[in-house]
Short mmCIF file of C-alpha atoms in Angstrom, two decimals:
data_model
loop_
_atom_site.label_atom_id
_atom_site.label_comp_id
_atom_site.label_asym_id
_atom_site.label_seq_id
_atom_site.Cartn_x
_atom_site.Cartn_y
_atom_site.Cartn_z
CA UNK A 1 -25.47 2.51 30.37
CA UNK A 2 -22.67 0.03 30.93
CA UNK A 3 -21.54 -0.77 34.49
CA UNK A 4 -18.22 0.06 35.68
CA UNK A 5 -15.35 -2.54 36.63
CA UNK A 6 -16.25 -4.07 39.93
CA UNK A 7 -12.94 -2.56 41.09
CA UNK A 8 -13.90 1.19 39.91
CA UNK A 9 -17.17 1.35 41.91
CA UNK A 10 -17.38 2.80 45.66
CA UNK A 11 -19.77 1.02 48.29
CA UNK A 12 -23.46 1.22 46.80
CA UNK A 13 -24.32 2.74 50.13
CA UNK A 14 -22.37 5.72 49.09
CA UNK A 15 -22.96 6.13 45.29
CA UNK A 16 -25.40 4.73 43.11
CA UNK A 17 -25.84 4.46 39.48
CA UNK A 18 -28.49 5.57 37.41
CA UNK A 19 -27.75 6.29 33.45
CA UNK A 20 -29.66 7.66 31.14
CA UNK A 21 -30.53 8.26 27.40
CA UNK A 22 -31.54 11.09 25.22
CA UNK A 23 -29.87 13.59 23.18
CA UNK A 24 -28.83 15.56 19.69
CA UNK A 25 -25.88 17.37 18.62
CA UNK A 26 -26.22 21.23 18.33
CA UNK A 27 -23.46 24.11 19.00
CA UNK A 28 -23.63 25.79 21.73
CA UNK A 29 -23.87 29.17 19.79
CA UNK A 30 -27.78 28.39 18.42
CA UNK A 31 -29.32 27.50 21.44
CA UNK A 32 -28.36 30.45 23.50
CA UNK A 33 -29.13 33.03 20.51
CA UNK A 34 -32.25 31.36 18.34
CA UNK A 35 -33.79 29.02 20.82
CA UNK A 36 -34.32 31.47 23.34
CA UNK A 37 -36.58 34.29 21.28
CA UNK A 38 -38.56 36.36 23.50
CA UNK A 39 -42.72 35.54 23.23
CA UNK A 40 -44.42 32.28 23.41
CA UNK A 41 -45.32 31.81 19.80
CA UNK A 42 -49.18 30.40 18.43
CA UNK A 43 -50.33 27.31 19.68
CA UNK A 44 -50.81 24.79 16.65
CA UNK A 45 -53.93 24.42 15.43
CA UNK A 46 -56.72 21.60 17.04
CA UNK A 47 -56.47 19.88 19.93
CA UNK A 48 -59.95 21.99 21.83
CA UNK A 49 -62.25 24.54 21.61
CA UNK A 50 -60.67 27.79 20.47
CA UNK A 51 -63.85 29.33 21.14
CA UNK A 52 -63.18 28.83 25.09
CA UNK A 53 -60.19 31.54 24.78
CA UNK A 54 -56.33 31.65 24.08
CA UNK A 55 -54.18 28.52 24.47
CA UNK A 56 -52.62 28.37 27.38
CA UNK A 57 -49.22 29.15 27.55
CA UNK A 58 -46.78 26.08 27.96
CA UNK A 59 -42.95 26.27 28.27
CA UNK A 60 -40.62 22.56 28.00
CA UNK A 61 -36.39 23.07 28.28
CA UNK A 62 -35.47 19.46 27.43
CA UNK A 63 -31.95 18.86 28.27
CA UNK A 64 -30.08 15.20 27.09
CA UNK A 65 -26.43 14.35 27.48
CA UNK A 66 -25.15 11.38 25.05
CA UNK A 67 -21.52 12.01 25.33
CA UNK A 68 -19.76 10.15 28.09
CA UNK A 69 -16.65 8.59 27.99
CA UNK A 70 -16.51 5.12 26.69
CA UNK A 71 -18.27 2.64 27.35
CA UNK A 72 -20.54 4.84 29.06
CA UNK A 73 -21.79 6.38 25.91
CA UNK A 74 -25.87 6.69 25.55
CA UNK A 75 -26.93 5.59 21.97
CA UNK A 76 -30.91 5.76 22.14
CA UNK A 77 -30.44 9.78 22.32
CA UNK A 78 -31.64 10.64 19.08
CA UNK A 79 -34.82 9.29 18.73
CA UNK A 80 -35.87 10.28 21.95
CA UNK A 81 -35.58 13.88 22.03
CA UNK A 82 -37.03 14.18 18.43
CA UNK A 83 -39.96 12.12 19.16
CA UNK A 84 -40.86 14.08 22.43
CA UNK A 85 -40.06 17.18 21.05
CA UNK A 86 -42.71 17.03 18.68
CA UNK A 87 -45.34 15.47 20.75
CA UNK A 88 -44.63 18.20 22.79
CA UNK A 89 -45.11 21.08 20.28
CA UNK A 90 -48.30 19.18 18.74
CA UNK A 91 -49.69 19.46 22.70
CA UNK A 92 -49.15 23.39 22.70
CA UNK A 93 -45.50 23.60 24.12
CA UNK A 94 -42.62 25.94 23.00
CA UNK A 95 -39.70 23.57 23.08
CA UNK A 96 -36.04 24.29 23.91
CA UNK A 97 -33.53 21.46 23.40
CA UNK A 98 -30.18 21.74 25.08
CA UNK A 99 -28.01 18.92 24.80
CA UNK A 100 -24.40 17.26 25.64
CA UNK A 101 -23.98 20.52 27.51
CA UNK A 102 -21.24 20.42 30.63
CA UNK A 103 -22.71 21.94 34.28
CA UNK A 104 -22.17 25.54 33.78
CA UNK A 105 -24.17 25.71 30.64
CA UNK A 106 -26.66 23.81 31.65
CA UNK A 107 -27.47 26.15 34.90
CA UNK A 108 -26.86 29.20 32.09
CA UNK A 109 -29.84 27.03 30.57
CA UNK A 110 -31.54 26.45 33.15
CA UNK A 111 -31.63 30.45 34.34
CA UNK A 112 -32.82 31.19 31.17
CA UNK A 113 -35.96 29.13 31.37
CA UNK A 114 -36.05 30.07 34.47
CA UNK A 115 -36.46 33.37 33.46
CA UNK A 116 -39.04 32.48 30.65
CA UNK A 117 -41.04 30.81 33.89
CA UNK A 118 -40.69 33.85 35.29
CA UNK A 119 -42.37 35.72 33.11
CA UNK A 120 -45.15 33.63 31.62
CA UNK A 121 -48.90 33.87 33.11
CA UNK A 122 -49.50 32.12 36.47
CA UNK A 123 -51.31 28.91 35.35
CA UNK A 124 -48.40 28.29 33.19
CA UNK A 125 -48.06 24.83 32.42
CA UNK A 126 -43.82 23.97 32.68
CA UNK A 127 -41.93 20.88 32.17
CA UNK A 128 -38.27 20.31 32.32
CA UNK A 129 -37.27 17.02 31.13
CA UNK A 130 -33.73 15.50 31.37
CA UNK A 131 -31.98 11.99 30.37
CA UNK A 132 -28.49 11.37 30.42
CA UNK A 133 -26.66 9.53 33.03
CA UNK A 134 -27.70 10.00 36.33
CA UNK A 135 -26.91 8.82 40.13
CA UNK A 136 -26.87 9.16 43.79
CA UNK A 137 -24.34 10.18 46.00
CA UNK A 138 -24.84 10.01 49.41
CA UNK A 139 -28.47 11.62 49.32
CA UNK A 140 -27.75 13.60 46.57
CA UNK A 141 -29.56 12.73 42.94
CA UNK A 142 -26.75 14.15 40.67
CA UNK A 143 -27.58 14.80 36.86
CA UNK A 144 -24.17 14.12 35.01
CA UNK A 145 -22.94 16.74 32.86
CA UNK A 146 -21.58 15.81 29.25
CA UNK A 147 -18.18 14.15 29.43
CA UNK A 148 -18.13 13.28 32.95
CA UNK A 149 -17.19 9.65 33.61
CA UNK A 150 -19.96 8.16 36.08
CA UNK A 151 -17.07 5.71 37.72
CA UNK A 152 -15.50 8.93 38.50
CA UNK A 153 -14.45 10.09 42.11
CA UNK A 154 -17.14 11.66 44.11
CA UNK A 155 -15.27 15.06 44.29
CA UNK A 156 -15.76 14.51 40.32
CA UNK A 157 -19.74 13.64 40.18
CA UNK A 158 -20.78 16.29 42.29
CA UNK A 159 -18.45 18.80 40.33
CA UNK A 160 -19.35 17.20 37.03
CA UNK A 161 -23.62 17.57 37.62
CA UNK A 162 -26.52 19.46 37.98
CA UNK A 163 -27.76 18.73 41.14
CA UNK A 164 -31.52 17.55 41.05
CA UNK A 165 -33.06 19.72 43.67
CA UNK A 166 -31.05 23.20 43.86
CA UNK A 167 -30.22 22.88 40.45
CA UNK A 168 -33.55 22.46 38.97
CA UNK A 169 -36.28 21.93 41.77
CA UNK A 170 -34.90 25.08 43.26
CA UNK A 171 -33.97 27.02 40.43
CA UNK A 172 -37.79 27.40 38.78
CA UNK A 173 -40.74 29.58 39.90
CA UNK A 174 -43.26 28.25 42.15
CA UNK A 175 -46.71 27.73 40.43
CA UNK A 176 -49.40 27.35 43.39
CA UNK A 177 -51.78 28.04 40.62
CA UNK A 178 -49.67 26.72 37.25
CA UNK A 179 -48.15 23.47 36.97
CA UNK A 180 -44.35 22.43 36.60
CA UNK A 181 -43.44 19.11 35.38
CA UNK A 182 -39.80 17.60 36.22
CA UNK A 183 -39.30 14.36 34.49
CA UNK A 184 -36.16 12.10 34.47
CA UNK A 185 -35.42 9.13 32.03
CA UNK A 186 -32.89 7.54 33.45
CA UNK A 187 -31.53 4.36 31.93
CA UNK A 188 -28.75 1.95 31.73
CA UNK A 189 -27.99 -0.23 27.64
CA UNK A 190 -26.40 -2.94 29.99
CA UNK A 191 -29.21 -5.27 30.86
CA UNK A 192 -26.44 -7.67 32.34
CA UNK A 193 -25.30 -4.98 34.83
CA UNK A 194 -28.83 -3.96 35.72
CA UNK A 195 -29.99 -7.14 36.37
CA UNK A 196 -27.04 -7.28 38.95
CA UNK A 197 -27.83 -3.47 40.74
CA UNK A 198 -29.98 -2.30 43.16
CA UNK A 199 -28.96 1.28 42.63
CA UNK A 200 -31.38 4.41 41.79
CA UNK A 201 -32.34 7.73 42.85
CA UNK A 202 -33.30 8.62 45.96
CA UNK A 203 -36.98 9.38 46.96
CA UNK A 204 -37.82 12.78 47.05
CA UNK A 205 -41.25 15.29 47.50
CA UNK A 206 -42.54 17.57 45.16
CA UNK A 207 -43.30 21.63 46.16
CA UNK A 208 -46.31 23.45 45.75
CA UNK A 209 -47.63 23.12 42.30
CA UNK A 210 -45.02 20.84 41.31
CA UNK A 211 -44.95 17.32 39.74
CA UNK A 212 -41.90 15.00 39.68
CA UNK A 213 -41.11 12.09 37.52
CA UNK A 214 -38.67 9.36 37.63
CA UNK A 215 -38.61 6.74 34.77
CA UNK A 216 -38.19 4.29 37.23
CA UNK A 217 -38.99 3.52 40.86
CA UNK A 218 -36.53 5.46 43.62
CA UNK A 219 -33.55 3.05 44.01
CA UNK A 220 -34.19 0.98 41.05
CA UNK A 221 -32.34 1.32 38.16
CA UNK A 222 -33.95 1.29 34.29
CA UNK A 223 -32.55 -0.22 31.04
CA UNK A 224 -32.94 0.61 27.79
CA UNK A 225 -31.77 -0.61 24.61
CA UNK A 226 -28.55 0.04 23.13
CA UNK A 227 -29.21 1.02 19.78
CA UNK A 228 -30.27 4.94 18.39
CA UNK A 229 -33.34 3.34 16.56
CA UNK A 230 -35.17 2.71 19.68
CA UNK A 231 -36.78 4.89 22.33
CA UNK A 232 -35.99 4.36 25.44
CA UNK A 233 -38.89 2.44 27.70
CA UNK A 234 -39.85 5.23 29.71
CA UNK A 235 -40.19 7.93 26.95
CA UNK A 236 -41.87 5.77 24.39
CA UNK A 237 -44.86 5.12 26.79
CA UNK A 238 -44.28 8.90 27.62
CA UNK A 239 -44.56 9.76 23.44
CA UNK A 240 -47.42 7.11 23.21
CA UNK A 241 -49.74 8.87 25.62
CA UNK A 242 -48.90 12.15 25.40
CA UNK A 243 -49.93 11.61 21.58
CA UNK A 244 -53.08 9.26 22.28
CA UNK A 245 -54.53 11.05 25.32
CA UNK A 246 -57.89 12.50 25.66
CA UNK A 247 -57.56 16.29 25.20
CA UNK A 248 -59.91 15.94 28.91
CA UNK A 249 -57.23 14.40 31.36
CA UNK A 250 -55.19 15.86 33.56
CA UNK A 251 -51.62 16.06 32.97
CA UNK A 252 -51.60 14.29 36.54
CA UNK A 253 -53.27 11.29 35.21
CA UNK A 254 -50.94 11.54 31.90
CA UNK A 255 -48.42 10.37 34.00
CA UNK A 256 -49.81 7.87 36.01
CA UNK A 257 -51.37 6.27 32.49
CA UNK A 258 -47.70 6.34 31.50
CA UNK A 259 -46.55 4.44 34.32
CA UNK A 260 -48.88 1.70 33.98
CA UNK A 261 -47.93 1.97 29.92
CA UNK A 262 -44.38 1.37 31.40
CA UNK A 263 -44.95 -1.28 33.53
CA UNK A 264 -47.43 -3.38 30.92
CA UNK A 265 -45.01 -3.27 27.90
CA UNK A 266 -42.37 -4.44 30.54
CA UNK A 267 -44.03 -6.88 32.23
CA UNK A 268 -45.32 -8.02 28.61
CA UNK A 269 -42.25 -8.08 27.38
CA UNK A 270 -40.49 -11.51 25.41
CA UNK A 271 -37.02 -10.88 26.72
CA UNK A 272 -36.86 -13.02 30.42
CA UNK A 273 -34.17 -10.73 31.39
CA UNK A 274 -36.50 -7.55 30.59
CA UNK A 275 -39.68 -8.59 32.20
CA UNK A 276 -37.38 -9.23 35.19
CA UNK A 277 -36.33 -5.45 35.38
CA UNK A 278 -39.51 -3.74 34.62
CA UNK A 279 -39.74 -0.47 35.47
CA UNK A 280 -42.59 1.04 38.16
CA UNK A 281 -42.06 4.60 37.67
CA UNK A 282 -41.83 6.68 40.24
CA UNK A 283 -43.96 10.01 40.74
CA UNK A 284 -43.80 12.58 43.64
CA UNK A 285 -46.85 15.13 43.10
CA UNK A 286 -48.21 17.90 45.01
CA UNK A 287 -50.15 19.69 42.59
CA UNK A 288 -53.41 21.65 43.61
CA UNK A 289 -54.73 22.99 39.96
CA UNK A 290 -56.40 20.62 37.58
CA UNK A 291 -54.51 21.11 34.45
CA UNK A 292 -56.03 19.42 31.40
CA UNK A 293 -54.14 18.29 28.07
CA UNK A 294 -56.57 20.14 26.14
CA UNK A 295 -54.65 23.66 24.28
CA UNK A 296 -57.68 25.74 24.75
CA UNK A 297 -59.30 24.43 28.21
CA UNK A 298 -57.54 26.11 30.87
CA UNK A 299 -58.54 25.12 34.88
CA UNK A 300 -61.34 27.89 34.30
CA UNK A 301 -61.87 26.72 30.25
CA UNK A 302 -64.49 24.36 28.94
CA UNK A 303 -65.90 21.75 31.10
CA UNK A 304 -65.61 18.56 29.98
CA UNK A 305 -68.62 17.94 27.27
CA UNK A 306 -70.25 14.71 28.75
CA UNK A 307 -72.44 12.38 26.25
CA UNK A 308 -75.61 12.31 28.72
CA UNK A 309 -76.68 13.45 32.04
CA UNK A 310 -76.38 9.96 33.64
CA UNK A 311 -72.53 10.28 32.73
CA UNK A 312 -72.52 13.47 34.41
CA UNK A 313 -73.93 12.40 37.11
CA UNK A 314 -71.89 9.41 37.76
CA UNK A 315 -68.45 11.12 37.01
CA UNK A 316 -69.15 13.67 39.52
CA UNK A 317 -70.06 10.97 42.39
CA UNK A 318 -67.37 9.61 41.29
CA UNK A 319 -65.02 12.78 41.32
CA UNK A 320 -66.93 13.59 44.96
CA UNK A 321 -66.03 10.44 46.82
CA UNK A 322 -62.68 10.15 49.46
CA UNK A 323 -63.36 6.55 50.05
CA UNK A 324 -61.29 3.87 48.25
CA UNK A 325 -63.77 1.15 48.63
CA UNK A 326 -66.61 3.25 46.85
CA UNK A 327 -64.13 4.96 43.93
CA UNK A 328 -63.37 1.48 42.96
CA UNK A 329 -67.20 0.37 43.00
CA UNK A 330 -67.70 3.94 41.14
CA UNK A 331 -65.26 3.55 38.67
CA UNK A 332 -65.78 0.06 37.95
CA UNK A 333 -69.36 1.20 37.44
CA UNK A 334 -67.92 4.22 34.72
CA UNK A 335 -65.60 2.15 32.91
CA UNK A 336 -68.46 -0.97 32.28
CA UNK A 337 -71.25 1.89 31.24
CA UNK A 338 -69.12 4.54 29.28
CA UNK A 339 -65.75 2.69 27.99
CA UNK A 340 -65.33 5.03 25.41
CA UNK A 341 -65.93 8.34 27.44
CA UNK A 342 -63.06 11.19 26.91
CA UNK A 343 -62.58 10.51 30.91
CA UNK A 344 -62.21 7.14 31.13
CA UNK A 345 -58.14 7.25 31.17
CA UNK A 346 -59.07 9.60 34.22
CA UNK A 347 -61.35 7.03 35.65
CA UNK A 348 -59.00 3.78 35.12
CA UNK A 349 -56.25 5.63 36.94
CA UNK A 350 -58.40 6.57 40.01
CA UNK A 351 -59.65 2.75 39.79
CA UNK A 352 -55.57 1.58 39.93
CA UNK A 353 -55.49 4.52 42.71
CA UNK A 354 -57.81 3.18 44.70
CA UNK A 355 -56.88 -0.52 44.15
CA UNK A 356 -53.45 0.45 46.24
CA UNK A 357 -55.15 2.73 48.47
CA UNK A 358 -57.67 -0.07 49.41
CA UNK A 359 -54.54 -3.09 49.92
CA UNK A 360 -52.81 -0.14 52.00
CA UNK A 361 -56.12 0.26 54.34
CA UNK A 362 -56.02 -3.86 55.16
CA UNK A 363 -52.05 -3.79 56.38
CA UNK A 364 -52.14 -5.01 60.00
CA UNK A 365 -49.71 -1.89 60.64
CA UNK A 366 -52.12 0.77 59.20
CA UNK A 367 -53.86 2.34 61.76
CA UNK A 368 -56.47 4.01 59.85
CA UNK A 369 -60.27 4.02 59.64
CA UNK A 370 -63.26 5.36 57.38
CA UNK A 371 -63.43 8.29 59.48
CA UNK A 372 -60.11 9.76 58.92
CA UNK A 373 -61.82 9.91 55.32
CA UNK A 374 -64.34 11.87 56.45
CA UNK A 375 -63.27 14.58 58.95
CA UNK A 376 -65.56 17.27 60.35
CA UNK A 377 -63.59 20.05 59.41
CA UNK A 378 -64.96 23.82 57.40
CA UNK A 379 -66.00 23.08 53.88
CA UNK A 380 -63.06 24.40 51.42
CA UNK A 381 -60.58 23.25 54.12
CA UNK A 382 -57.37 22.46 51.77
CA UNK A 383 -57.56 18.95 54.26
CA UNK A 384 -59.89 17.86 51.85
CA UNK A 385 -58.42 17.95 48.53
CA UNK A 386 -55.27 16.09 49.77
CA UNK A 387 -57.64 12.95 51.76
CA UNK A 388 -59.06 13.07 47.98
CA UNK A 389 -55.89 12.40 46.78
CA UNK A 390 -54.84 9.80 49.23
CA UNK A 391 -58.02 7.97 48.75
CA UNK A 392 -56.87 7.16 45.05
CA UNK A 393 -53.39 6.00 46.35
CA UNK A 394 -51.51 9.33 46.52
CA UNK A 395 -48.22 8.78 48.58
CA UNK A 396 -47.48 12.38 49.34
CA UNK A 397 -51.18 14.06 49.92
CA UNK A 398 -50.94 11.18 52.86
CA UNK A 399 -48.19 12.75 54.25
CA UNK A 400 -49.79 15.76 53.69
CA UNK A 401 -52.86 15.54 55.66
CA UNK A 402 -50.52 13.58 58.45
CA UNK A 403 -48.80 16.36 58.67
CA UNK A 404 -51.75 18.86 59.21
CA UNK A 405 -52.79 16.82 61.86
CA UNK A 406 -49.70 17.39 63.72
CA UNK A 407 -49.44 20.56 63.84
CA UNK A 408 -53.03 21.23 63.85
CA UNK A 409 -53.03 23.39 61.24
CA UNK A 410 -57.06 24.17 60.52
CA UNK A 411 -57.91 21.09 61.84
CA UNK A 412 -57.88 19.48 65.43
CA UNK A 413 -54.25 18.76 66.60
CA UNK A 414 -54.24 14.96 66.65
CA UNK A 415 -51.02 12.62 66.81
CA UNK A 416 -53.30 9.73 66.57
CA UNK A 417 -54.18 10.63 63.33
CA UNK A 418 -50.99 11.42 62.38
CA UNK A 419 -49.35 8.22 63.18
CA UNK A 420 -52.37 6.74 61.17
CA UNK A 421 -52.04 8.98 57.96
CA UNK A 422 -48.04 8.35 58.21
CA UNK A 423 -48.35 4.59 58.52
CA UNK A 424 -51.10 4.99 55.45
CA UNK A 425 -48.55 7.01 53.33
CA UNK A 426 -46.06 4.58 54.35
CA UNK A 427 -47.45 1.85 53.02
CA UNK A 428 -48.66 3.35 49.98
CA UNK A 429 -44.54 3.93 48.91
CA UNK A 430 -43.60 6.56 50.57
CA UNK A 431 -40.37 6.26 51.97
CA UNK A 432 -39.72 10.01 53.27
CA UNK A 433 -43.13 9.63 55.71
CA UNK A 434 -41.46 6.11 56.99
CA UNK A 435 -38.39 7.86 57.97
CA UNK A 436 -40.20 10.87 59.57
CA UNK A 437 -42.53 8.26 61.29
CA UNK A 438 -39.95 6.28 62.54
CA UNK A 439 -37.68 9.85 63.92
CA UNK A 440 -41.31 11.02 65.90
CA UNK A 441 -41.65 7.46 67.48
CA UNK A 442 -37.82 7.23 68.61
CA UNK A 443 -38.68 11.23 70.13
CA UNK A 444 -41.58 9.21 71.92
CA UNK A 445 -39.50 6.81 73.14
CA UNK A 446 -40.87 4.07 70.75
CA UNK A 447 -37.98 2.32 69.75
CA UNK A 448 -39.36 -1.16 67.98
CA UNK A 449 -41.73 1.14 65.91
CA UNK A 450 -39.06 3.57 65.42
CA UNK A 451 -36.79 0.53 63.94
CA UNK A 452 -40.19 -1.06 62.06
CA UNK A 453 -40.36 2.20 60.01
CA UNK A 454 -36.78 2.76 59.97
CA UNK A 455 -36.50 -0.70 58.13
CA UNK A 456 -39.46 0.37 55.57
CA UNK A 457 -37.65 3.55 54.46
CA UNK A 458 -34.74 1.96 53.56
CA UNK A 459 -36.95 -0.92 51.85
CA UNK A 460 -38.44 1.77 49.98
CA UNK A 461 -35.32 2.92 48.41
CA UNK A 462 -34.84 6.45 51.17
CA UNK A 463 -31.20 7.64 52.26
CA UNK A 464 -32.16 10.62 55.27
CA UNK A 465 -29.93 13.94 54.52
CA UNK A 466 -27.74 14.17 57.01
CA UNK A 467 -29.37 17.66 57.90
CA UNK A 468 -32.22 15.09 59.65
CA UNK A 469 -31.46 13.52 63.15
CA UNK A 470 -31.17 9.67 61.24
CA UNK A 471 -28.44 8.94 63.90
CA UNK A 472 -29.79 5.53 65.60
CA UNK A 473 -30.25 5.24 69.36
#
């Protein structure tokens, strides 16, 4: 996407760019009569063990604006939307495409999958997948409808767009027990402009049973090239592994193996300018169902079809550890003896987890020890699966168990160990648990941490809704 004039743009603390990519031309007439035929269709053939049961049922609305005014115009659309389309329907997914489409008939859209979400099984597997231009306003991450100028007024945006969370977030089911995937490939074709921005989406958490993708990290913005031969960088590694994937991975890991896809083609890249902007995509998760890529191996399918015993053995000590220090030793161990195992995307991205989780745990303002690990709580306490998570570097399930501790909820009330799982998830990226931290310790009449964690949430790319007391003492 091509900046605006200088003169054109508000203050960037009031409205930030993010553009996007991906879209194709069809009337509005065939999508709302033939792409929306009632029943979920055959899974294709392959891809697991039909003998486990029926495919699972998996729903994808992908919706791509191209056409913006010029120069703001999106040429990478094409390819994009074709490519993931069919990766998608070769992984088991009925596919609706809805593209350059203005507000009101995306939402129309949107209630229709909805709808479709609505009335599919409960473990489900959803994604809803959007690129066009994008930005924040205010706190608000606005999805631009087709035609809508981004250097518009703000009146304009916030008329012109779907608006990330009640539009979409809002608008589908919950799925405690499915899993709903919201992914957004946002981009700017001005590398010059990017270069110059610090602009991007704000940081946001996911529900219950809900994962949430950003192409690149909150605040940053992402480039891609300007030409409708190329993918943009985000959904190529997002093609890539959805096609290359072991059939035994999560979809959770899917995406983190596509952010470090993202990052090492970046990083890797011979354009200077390029390697300067690479993207570290950003992922907001709060998932609590193991949903695997295979068609036919549901969370109660076929177990994963290990090569020996002592693989087994070591995946589930592996799988059975909440200590950072021993998954990396684990999966280090995994990776060396069984490189070629169907699991060993799943184990590389626990090892990267854990890598973070462990330079998190030696920050001189993370007050956290082993034990927190290792709580004496009931066994099947939900506290569990979340210190699980947050041992492999999950942002959020840090929050999460931070949070439990506060209000004591099945566990021991203690603030202690809330400051310590805060300052943990802080540290690990998570910009909404700096801003909370920093609110509780001005309520305690803590003002230098209160600023400290102020300062990291806005380092970390989070704006505070103004529904939140963020006025400063």
């Amino acid at each position: 996407m091509t900046q605006a004039p200088p003169d054109s743009r508000p203050s960037p603390t009031r409205r930030q760019f993010l553009g996007g990519s991906l879209a194709f031309s069809l009337p509005l007439a065939g999508w709302l009569s033939g792409a929306w035929a009632q029943g979920y269709g055959t899974a294709p053939a392959g891809g697991g063990d039909k003998s486990s049961g029926p495919a699972p049922v998996r729903l994808a609305l992908l919706i791509g604006n191209r056409a913006y005014p010029p120069p703001f115009d999106l040429p990478p659309v094409h390819k994009n939307v074709r490519d993931l389309q069919a990766v998608l329907e070769k992984r088991g997914f009925k596919v609706t495409a809805v593209v350059d489409q203005d507000p009101g008939n995306l939402r129309r859209a949107i209630a229709q999958f909805a709808q479709q979400c609505q009335s599919a099984p409960p473990d489900a597997s959803v994604m809803f997948y959007y690129t066009g231009h994008g930005m924040q306003v205010d706190t608000e991450n606005l999805l631009l409808g087709s035609g809508v100028n981004p250097s518009a007024a703000e009146a304009a945006l916030l008329g012109g767009s779907l608006h990330f969370k009640r539009d979409v977030i809002d608008a589908l089911p919950k799925r405690p027990a499915g899993l709903t995937m919201a992914v957004i490939d946002a981009c700017r074709t001005n590398l010059r402009a990017a270069l110059q921005a610090g602009d991007g989406f704000n940081q946001v958490e996911a529900p219950v049973g809900c994962l949430i993708a950003f192409s690149t990290g909150a605040g940053k913005p992402a480039i891609s090239p300007s030409v409708e031969t190329a993918n943009t960088f985000y959904t190529a590694s997002l093609v890539k592994v959805l096609s290359t994937a072991s059939d035994d991975i999560t979809f959770s890991d899917m995406f983190r193996l596509v952010k470090t896809d993202v990052q090492n083609t970046m990083l890797n890249h011979p354009v200077a300018g390029i390697r300067a902007m690479a993207q570290f995509p950003f992922i907001a998760e709060n998932v609590r169902v193991k949903m695997r890529l295979s068609l036919f191996a549901s969370t109660q399918g076929a177990p994963v079809k290990f090569n020996s015993q002592d693989e087994s053995s070591l995946w589930q000590e592996l799988e059975g550890t909440a200590w950072p220090a021993d998954i990396l030793r684990l999966s280090d161990d995994y990776l060396k003896r069984f490189p070629t195992s169907t699991l060993a995307g799943s184990a590389q991205v626990a090892r990267d987890g854990a890598d973070d989780a462990a330079k998190a745990m030696r920050r001189n303002d993370v007050r956290l020890f082993k034990s927190a690990f290792f709580p004496k709580v009931e066994a099947g306490n939900p506290v569990w699966a979340d210190i699980r998570k947050a041992a492999r570097g999950d942002k959020d399930a840090a929050a999460r168990v931070a949070r439990i501790y506060l209000q004591g909820d099945g566990v021991g009330k203690d603030v202690n160990r809330y400051e310590g799982w805060m300052q943990y998830a802080a540290a690990l990226g998570n910009g909404i648990a700096s801003y909370e931290l920093a609110v509780y310790y001005r309520n305690v009449d803590q003002p230098v941490m209160a600023a400290q964690y102020e300062t990291r949430a806005r380092e970390l790319a989070y704006t505070p809704p103004p529904t939140l007391d963020h006025n400063r003492k």
